[in-house]
PDB file of C-alpha atoms and ligand atoms in Angstrom:
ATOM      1  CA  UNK E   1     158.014   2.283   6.734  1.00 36.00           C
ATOM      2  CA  UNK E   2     155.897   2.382  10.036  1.00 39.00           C
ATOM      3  CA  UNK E   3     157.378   0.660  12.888  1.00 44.00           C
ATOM      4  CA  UNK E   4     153.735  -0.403  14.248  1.00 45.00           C
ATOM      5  CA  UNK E   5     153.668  -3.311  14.146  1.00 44.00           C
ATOM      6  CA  UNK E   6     149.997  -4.846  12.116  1.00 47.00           C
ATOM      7  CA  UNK E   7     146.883  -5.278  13.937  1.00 46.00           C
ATOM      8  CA  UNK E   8     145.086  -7.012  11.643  1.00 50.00           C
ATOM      9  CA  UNK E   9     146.952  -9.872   9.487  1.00 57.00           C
ATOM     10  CA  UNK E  10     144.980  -9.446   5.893  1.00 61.00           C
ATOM     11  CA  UNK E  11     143.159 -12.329   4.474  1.00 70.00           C
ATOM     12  CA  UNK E  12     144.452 -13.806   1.064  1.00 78.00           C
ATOM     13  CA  UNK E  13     143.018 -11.808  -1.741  1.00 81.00           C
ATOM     14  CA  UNK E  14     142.698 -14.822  -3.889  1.00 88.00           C
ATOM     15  CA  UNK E  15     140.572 -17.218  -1.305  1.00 90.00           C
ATOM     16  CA  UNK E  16     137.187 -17.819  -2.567  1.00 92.00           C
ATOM     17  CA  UNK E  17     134.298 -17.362  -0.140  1.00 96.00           C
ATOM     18  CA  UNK E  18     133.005 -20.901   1.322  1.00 97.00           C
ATOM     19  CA  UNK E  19     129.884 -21.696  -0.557  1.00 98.00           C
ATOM     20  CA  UNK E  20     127.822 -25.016   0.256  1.00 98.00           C
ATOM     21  CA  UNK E  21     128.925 -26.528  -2.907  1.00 98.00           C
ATOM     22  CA  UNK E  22     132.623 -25.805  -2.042  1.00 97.00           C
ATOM     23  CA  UNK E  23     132.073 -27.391   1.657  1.00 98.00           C
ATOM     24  CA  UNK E  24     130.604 -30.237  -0.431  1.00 98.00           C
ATOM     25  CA  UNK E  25     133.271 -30.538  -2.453  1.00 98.00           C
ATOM     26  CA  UNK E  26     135.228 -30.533   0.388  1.00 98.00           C
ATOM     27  CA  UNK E  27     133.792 -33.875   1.837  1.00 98.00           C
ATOM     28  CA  UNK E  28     133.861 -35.452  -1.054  1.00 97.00           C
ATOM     29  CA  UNK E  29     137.692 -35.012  -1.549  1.00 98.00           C
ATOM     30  CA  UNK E  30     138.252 -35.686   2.054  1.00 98.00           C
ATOM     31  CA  UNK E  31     139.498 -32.175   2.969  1.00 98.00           C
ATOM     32  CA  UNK E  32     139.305 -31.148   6.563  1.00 98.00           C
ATOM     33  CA  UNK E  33     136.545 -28.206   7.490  1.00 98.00           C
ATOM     34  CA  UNK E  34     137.500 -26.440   9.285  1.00 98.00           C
ATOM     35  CA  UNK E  35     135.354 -23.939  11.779  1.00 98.00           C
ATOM     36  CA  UNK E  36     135.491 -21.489  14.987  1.00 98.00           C
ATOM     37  CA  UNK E  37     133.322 -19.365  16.463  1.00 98.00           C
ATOM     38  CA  UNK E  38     133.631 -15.591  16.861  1.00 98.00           C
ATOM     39  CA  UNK E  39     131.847 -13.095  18.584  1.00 98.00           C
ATOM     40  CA  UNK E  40     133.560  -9.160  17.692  1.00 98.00           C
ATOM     41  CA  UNK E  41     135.231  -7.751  14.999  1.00 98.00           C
ATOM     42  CA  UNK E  42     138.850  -9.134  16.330  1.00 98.00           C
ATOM     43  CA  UNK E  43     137.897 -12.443  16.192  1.00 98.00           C
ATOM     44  CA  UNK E  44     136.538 -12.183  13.014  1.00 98.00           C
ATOM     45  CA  UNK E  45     139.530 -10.701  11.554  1.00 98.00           C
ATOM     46  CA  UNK E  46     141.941 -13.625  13.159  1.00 98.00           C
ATOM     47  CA  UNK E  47     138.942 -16.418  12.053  1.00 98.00           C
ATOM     48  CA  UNK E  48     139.513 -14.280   8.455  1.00 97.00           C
ATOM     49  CA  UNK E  49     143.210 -13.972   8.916  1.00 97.00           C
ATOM     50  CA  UNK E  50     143.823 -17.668   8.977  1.00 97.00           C
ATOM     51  CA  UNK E  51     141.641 -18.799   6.393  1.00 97.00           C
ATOM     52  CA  UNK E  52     138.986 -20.953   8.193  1.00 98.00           C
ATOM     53  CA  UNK E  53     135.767 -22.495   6.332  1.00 98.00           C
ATOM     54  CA  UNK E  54     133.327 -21.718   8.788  1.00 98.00           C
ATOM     55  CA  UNK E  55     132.672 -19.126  11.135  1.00 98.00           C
ATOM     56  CA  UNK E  56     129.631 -19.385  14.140  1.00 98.00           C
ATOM     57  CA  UNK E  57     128.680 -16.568  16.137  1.00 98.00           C
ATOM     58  CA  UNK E  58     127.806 -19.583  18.930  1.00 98.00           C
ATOM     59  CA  UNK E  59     125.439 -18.592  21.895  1.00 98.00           C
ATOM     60  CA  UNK E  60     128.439 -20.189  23.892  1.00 97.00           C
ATOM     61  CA  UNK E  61     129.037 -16.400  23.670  1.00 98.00           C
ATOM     62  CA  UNK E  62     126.828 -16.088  26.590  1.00 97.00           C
ATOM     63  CA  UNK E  63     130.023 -17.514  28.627  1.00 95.00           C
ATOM     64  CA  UNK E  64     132.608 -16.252  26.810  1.00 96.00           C
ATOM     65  CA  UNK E  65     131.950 -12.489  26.288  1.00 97.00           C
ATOM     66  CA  UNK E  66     128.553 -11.662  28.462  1.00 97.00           C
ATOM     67  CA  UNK E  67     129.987 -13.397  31.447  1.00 96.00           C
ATOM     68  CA  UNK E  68     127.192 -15.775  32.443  1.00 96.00           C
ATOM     69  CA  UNK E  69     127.418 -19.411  33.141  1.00 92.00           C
ATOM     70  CA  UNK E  70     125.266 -21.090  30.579  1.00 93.00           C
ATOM     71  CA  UNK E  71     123.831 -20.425  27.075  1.00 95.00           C
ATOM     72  CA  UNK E  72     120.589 -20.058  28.043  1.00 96.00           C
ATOM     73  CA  UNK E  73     120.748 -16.372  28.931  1.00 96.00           C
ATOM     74  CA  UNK E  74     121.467 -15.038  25.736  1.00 97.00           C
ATOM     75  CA  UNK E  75     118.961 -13.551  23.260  1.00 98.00           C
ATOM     76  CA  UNK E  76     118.253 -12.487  19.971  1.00 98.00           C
ATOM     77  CA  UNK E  77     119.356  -8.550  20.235  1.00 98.00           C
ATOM     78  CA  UNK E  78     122.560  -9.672  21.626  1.00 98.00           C
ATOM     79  CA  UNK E  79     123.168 -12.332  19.337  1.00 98.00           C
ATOM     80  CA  UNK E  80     122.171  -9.853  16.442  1.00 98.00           C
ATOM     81  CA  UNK E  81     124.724  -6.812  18.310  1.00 98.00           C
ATOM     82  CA  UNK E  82     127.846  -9.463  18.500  1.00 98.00           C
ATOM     83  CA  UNK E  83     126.714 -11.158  14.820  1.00 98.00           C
ATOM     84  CA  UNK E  84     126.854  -7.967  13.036  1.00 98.00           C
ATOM     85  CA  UNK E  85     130.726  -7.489  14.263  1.00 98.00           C
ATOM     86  CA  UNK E  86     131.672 -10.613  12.977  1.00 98.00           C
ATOM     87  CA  UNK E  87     130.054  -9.826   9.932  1.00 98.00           C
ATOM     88  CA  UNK E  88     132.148  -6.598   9.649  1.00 98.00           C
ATOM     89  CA  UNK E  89     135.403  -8.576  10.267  1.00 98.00           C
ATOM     90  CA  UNK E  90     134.506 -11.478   7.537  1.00 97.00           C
ATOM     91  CA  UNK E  91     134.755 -11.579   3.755  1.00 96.00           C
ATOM     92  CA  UNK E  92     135.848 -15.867   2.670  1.00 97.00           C
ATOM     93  CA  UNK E  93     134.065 -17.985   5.335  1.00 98.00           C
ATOM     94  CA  UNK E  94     131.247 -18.896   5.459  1.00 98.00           C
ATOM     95  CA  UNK E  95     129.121 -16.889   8.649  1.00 98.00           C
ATOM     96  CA  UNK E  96     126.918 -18.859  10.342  1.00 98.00           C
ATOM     97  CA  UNK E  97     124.705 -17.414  13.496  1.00 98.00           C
ATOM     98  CA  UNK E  98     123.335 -19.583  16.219  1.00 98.00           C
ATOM     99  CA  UNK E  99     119.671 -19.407  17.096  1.00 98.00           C
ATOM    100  CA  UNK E 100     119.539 -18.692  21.221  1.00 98.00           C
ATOM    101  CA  UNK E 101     117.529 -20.428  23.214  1.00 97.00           C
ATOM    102  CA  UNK E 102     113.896 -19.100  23.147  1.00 97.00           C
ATOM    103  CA  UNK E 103     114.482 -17.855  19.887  1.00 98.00           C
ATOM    104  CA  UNK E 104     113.004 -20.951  17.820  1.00 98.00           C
ATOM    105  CA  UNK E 105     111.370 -23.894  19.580  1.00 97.00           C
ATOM    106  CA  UNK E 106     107.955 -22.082  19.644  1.00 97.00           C
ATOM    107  CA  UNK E 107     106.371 -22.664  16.361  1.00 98.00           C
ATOM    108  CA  UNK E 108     108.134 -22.747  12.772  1.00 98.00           C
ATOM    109  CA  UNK E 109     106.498 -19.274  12.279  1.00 98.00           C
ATOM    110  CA  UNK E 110     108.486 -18.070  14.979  1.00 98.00           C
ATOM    111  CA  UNK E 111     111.979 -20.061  14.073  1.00 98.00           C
ATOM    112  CA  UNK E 112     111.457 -18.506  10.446  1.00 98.00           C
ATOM    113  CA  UNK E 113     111.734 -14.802  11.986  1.00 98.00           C
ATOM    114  CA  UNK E 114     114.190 -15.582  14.235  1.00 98.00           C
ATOM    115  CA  UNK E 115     116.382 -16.749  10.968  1.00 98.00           C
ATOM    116  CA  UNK E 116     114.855 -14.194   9.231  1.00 98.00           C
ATOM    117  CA  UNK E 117     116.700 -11.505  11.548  1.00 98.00           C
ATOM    118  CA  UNK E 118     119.469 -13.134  11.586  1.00 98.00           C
ATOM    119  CA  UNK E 119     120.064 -12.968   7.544  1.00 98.00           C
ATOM    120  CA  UNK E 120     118.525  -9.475   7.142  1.00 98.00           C
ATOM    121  CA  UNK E 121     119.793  -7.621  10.362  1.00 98.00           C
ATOM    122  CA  UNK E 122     123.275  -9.258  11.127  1.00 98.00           C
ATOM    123  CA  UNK E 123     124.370 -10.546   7.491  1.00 98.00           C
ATOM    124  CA  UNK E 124     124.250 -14.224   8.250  1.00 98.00           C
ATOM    125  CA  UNK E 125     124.402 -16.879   5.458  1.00 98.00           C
ATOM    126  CA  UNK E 126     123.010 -19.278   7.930  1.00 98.00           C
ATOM    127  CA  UNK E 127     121.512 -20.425  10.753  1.00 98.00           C
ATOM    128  CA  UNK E 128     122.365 -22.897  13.364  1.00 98.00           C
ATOM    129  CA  UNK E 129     119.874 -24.539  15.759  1.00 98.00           C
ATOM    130  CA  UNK E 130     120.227 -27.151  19.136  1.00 98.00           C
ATOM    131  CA  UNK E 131     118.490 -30.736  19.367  1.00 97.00           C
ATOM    132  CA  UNK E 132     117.491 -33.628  16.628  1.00 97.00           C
ATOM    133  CA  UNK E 133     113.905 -34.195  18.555  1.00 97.00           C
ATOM    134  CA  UNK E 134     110.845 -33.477  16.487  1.00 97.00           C
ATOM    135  CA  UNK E 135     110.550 -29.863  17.017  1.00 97.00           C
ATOM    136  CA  UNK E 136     114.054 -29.202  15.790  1.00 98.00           C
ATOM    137  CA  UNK E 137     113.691 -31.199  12.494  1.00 98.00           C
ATOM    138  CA  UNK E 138     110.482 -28.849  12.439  1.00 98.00           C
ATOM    139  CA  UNK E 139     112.319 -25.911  12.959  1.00 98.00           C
ATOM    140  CA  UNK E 140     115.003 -26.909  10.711  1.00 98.00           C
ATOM    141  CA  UNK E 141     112.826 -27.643   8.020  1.00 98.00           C
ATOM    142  CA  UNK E 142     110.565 -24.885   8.054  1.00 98.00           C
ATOM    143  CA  UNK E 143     113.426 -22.582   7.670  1.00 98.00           C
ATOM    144  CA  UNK E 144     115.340 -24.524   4.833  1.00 98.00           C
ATOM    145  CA  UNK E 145     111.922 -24.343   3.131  1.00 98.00           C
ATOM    146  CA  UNK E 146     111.964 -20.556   3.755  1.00 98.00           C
ATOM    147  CA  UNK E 147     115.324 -20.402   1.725  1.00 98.00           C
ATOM    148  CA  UNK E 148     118.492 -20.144   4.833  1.00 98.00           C
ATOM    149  CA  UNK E 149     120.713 -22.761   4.850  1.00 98.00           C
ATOM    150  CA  UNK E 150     120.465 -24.371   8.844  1.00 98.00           C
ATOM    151  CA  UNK E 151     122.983 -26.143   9.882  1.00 98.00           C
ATOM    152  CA  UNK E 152     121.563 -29.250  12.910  1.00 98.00           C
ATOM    153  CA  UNK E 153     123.617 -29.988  16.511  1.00 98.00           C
ATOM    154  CA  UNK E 154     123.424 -33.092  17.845  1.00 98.00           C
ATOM    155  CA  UNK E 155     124.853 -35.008  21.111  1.00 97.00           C
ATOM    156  CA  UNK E 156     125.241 -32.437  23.936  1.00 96.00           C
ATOM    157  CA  UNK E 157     123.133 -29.464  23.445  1.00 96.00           C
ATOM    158  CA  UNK E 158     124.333 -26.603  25.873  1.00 93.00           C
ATOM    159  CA  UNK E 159     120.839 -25.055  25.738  1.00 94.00           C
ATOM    160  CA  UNK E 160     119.307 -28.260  27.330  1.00 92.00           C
ATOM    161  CA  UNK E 161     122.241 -29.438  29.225  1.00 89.00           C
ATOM    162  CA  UNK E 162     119.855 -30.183  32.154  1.00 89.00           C
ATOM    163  CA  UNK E 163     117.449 -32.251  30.380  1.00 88.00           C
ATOM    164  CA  UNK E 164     120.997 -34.138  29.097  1.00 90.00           C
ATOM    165  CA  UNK E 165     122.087 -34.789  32.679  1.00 86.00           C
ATOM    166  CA  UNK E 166     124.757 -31.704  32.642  1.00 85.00           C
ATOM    167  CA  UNK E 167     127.789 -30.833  30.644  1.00 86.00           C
ATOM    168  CA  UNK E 168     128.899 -34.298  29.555  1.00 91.00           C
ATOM    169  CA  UNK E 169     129.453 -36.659  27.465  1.00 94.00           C
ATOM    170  CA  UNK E 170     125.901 -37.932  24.909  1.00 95.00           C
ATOM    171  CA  UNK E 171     126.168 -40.889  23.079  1.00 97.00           C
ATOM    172  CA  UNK E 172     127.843 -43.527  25.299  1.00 96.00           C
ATOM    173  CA  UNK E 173     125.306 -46.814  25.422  1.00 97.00           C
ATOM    174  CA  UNK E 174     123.922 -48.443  22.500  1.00 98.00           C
ATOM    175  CA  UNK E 175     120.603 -46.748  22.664  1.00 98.00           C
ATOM    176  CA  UNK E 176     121.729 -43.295  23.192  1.00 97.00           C
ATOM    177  CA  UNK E 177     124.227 -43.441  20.081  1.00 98.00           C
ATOM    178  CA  UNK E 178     120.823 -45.105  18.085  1.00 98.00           C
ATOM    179  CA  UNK E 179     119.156 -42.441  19.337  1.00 98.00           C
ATOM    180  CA  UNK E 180     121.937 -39.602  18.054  1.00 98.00           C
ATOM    181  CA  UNK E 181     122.271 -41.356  14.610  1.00 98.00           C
ATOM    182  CA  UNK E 182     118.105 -41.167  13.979  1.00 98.00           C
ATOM    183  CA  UNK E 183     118.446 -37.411  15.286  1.00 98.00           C
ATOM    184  CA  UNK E 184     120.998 -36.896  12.598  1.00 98.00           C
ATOM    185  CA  UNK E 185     119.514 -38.328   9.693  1.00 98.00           C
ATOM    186  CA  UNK E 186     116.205 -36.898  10.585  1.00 98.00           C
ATOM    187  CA  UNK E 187     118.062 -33.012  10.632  1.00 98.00           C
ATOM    188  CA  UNK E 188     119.594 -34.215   7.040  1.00 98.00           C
ATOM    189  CA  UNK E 189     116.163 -35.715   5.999  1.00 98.00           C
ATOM    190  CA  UNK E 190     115.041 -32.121   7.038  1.00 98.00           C
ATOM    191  CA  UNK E 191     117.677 -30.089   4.433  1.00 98.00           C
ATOM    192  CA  UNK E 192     120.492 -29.062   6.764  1.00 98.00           C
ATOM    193  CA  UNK E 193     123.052 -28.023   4.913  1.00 98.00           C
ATOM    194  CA  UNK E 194     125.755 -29.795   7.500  1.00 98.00           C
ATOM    195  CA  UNK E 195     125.650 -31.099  11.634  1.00 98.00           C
ATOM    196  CA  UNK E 196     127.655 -30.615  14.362  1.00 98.00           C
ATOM    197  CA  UNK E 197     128.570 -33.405  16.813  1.00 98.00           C
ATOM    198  CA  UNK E 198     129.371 -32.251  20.387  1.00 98.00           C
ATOM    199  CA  UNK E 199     130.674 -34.772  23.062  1.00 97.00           C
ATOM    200  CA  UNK E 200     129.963 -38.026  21.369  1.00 98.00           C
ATOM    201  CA  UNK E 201     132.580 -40.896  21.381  1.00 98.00           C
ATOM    202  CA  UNK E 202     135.124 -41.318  18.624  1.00 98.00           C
ATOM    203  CA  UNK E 203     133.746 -44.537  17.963  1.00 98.00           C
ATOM    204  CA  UNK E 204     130.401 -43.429  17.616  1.00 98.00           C
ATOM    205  CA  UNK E 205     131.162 -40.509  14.880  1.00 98.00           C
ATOM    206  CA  UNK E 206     132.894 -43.234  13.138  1.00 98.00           C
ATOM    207  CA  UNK E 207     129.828 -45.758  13.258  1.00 98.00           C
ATOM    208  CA  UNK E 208     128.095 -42.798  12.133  1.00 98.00           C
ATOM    209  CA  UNK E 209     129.967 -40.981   9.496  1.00 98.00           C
ATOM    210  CA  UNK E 210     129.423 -43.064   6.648  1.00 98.00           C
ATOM    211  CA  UNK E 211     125.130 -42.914   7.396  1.00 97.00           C
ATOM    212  CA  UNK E 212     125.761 -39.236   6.506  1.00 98.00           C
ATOM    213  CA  UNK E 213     125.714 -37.618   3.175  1.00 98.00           C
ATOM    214  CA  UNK E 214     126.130 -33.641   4.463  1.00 98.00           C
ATOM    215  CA  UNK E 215     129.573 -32.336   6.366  1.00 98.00           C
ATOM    216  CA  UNK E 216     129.861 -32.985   9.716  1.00 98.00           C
ATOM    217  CA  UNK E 217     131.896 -30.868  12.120  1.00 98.00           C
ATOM    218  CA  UNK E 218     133.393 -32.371  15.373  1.00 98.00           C
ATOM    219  CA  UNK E 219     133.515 -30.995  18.876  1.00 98.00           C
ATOM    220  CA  UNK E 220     134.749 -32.856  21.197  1.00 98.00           C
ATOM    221  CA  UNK E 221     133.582 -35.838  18.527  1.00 98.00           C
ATOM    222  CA  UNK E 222     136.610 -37.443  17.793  1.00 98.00           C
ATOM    223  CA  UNK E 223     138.858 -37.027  14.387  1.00 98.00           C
ATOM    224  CA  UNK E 224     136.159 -38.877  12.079  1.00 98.00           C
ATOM    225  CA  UNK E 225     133.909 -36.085  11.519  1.00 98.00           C
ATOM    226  CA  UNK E 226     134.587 -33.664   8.118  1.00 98.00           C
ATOM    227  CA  UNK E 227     135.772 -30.724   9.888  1.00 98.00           C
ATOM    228  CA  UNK E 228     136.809 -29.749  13.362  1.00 98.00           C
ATOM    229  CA  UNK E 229     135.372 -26.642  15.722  1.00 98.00           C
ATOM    230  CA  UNK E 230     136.521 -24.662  18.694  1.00 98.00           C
ATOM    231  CA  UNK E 231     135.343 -22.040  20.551  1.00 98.00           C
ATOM    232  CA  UNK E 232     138.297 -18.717  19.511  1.00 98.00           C
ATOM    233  CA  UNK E 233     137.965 -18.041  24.090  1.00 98.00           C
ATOM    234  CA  UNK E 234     139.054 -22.139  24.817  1.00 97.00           C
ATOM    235  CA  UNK E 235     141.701 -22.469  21.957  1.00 97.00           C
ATOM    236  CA  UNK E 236     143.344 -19.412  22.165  1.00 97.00           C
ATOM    237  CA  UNK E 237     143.549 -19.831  26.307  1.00 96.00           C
ATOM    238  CA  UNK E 238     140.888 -16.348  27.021  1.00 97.00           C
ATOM    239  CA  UNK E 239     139.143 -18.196  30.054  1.00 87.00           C
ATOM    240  CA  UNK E 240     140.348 -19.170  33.490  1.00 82.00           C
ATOM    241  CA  UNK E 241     140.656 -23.065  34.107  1.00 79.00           C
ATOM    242  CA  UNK E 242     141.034 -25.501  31.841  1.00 76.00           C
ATOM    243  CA  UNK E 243     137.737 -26.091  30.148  1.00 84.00           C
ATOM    244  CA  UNK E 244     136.256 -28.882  28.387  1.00 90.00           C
ATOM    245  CA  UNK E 245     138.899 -32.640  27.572  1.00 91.00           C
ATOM    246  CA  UNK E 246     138.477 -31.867  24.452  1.00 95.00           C
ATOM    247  CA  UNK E 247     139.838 -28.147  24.043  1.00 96.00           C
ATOM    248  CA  UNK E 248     143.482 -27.870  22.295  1.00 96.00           C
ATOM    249  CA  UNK E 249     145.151 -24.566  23.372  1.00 95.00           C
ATOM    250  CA  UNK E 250     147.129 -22.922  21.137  1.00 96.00           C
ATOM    251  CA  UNK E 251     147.992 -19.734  23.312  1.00 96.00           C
ATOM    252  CA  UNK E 252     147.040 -18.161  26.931  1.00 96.00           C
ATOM    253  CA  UNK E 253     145.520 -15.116  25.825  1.00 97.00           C
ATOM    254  CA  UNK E 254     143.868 -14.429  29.523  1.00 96.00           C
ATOM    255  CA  UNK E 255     147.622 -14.136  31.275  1.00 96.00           C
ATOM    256  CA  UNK E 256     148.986 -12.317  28.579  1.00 97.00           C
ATOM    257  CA  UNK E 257     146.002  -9.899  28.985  1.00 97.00           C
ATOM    258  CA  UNK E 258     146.204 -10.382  32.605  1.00 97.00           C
ATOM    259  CA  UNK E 259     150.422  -9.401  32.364  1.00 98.00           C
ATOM    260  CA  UNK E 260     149.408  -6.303  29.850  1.00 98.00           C
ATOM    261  CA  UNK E 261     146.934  -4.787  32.248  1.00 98.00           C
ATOM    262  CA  UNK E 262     149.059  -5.262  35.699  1.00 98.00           C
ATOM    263  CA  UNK E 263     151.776  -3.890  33.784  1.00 98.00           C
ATOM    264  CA  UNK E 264     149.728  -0.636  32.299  1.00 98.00           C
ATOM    265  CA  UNK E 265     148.458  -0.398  35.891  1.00 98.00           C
ATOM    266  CA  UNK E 266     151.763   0.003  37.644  1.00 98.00           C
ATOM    267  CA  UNK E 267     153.170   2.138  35.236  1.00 98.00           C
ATOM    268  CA  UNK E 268     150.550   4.761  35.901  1.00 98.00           C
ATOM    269  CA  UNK E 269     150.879   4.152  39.454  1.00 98.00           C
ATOM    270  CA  UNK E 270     154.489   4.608  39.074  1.00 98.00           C
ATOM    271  CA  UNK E 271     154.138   8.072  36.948  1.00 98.00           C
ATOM    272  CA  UNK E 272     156.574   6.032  34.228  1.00 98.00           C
ATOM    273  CA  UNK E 273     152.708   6.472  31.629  1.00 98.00           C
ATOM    274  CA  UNK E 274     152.405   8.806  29.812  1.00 97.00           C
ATOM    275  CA  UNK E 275     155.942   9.196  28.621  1.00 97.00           C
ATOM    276  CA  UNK E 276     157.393  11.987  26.374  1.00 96.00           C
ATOM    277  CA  UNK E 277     156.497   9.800  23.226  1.00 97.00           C
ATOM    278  CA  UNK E 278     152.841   9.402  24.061  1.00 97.00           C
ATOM    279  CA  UNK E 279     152.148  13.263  24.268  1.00 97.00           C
ATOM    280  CA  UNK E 280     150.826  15.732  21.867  1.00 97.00           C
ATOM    281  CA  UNK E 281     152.899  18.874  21.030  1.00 97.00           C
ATOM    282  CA  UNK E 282     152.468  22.252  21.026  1.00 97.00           C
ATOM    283  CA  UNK E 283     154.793  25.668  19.569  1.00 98.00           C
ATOM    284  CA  UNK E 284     155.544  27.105  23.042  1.00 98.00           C
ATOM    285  CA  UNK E 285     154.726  30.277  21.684  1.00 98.00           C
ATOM    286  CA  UNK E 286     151.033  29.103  21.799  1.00 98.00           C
ATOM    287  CA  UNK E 287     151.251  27.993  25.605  1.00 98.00           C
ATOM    288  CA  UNK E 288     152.395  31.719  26.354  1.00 98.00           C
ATOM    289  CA  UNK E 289     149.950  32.790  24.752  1.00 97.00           C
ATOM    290  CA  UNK E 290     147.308  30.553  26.544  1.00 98.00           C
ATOM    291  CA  UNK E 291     148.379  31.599  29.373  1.00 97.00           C
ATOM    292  CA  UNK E 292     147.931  34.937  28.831  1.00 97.00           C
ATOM    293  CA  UNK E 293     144.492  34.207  27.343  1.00 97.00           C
ATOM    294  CA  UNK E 294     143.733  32.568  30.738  1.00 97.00           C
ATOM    295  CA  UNK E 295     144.653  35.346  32.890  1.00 96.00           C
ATOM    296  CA  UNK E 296     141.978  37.575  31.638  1.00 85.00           C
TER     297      UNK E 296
HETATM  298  O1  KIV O   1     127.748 -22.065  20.669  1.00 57.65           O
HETATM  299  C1  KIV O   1     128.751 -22.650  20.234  1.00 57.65           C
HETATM  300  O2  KIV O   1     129.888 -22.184  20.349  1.00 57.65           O
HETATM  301  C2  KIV O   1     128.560 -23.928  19.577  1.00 57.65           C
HETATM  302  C3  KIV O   1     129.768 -24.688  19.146  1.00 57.65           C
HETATM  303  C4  KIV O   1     130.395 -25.329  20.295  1.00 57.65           C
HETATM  304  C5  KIV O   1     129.468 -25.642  18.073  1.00 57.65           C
HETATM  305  O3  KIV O   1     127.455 -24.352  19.417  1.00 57.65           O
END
């Protein structure tokens, strides 16, 4: 038996893929959903590993793996480069890519080839898009009628965080909540397959909830949504500060990667790496020999 120990936990043979029936089913039995987002092949393999529903390769990885400081930045090759790795890493949940921003608010036409891509060129089974205005339930209709599932995102929208008033909370008058629930039910009108709330009140998902015949998946929405998501870089701890109220974090990834590095670094420094273990061999016959050779 190897002592290595394994990189890659396997995924249970006998879990079925996640099919929109099964998420369906799901609902209807009252059986948490539950989703993160990946963006490489190692994050697919832990999102595989522990059995989650729903996988999004989210444009939030403009922040968390292309270093910039909004979600805006990112476009459709890179989403395509970092979707394809996931798609590599997955075999049971469900793989949904987000559309970027400039990818889709054009014209339907364009929102269909944008989808398109993302199906044919990066193996998603779906598509998510930003915004419950009329040009998304456009978008999102145009592209359920072109046969890919979309799944809607209402309350804060990174991609139009500035028209929102920043990074906060949506939802938290009367009106704005109205204006969330029409948004919804106008993306579910349109065929989405399910909705994500971001940064809405508790008490607002649960006014809302029972309007809704699709799965919805929280963030930062309280516990009265059908499923739960996270971004893999704010639950596992891969970030420096804190991050949003709403982020759980199961482990601190970024100071254990931090430790590793400082550690690797010193050793070299210290002439303590390489060590006899971590070098090839050779017969020393062949070294005389080489020698020799290089003498000539
Ligand atoms: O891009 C993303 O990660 C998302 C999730 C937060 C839902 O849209």
């Amino acid at each position: 038996m190897s002592s290595q120990p394994t990189v890659q936990a396997p995924s249970d043979p006998g879990r079925l893929p996640t099919t929109l029936p099964l998420l369906m089913g799901k609902k209807r039995l009252g059986e948490p959903i539950v989703m993160v987002t990946a963006y490489d092949f190692p994050s697919a393999r832990a999102a595989e590993a522990a059995g989650v529903d729903l996988v999004l390769v989210g444009d939030s990885a403009a922040t968390t793996v292309l270093g910039y400081d909004a979600t805006t930045p990112v476009v459709l090759e890179d989403m395509l480069v970092l979707t394809r790795a996931v798609r590599r890493g997955l075999r049971t949940p469900l793989l949904i890519g987000d559309l970027p921003f400039g990818s889709y608010e054009v014209s339907d036409e364009q929102a269909i080839t944008t989808a398109m891509r993302m199906v044919k060129e990066a193996g998603c089974e779906a598509v998510k898009l930003e915004g419950g205005g009329q040009a998304s339930v456009s978008r999102a209709r145009a592209i359920v009628g072109a046969g890919i599932p979309v799944m809607g995102h209402v309350g804060l929208t990174p991609q139009t965080a500035t028209a929102l008033g920043g990074w906060k909370a949506q939802g938290r008058t009367a009106a704005a909540a109205a204006r969330i629930a029409a948004e919804a039910l106008a993306l579910q009108d349109a065929g989405c397959f399910a909705l994500v709330f971001e940064a809405i009140p508790s008490a607002v998902s649960e006014e809302l909830m029972p309007l809704l015949e699709i799965p919805v998946i929280g963030i930062g929405a309280g516990p009265a949504t059908d499923g739960q998501v996270l971004v893999f870089h704010d639950l596992l701890g891969i970030r420096d500060g804190l991050g949003p109220r709403f982020v759980k974090r199961y482990a601190n990834l970024q100071q254990e990667m931090n430790a590793g590095v400082t550690a690797y670094a010193e050793d070299v420094r210290m002439r303590r790496y390489p060590g006899p273990e971590h070098t090839y061999k050779i017969d020393p016959a062949e070294v005389a020999e080489l020698r020799s050779l290089l003498q000539r």
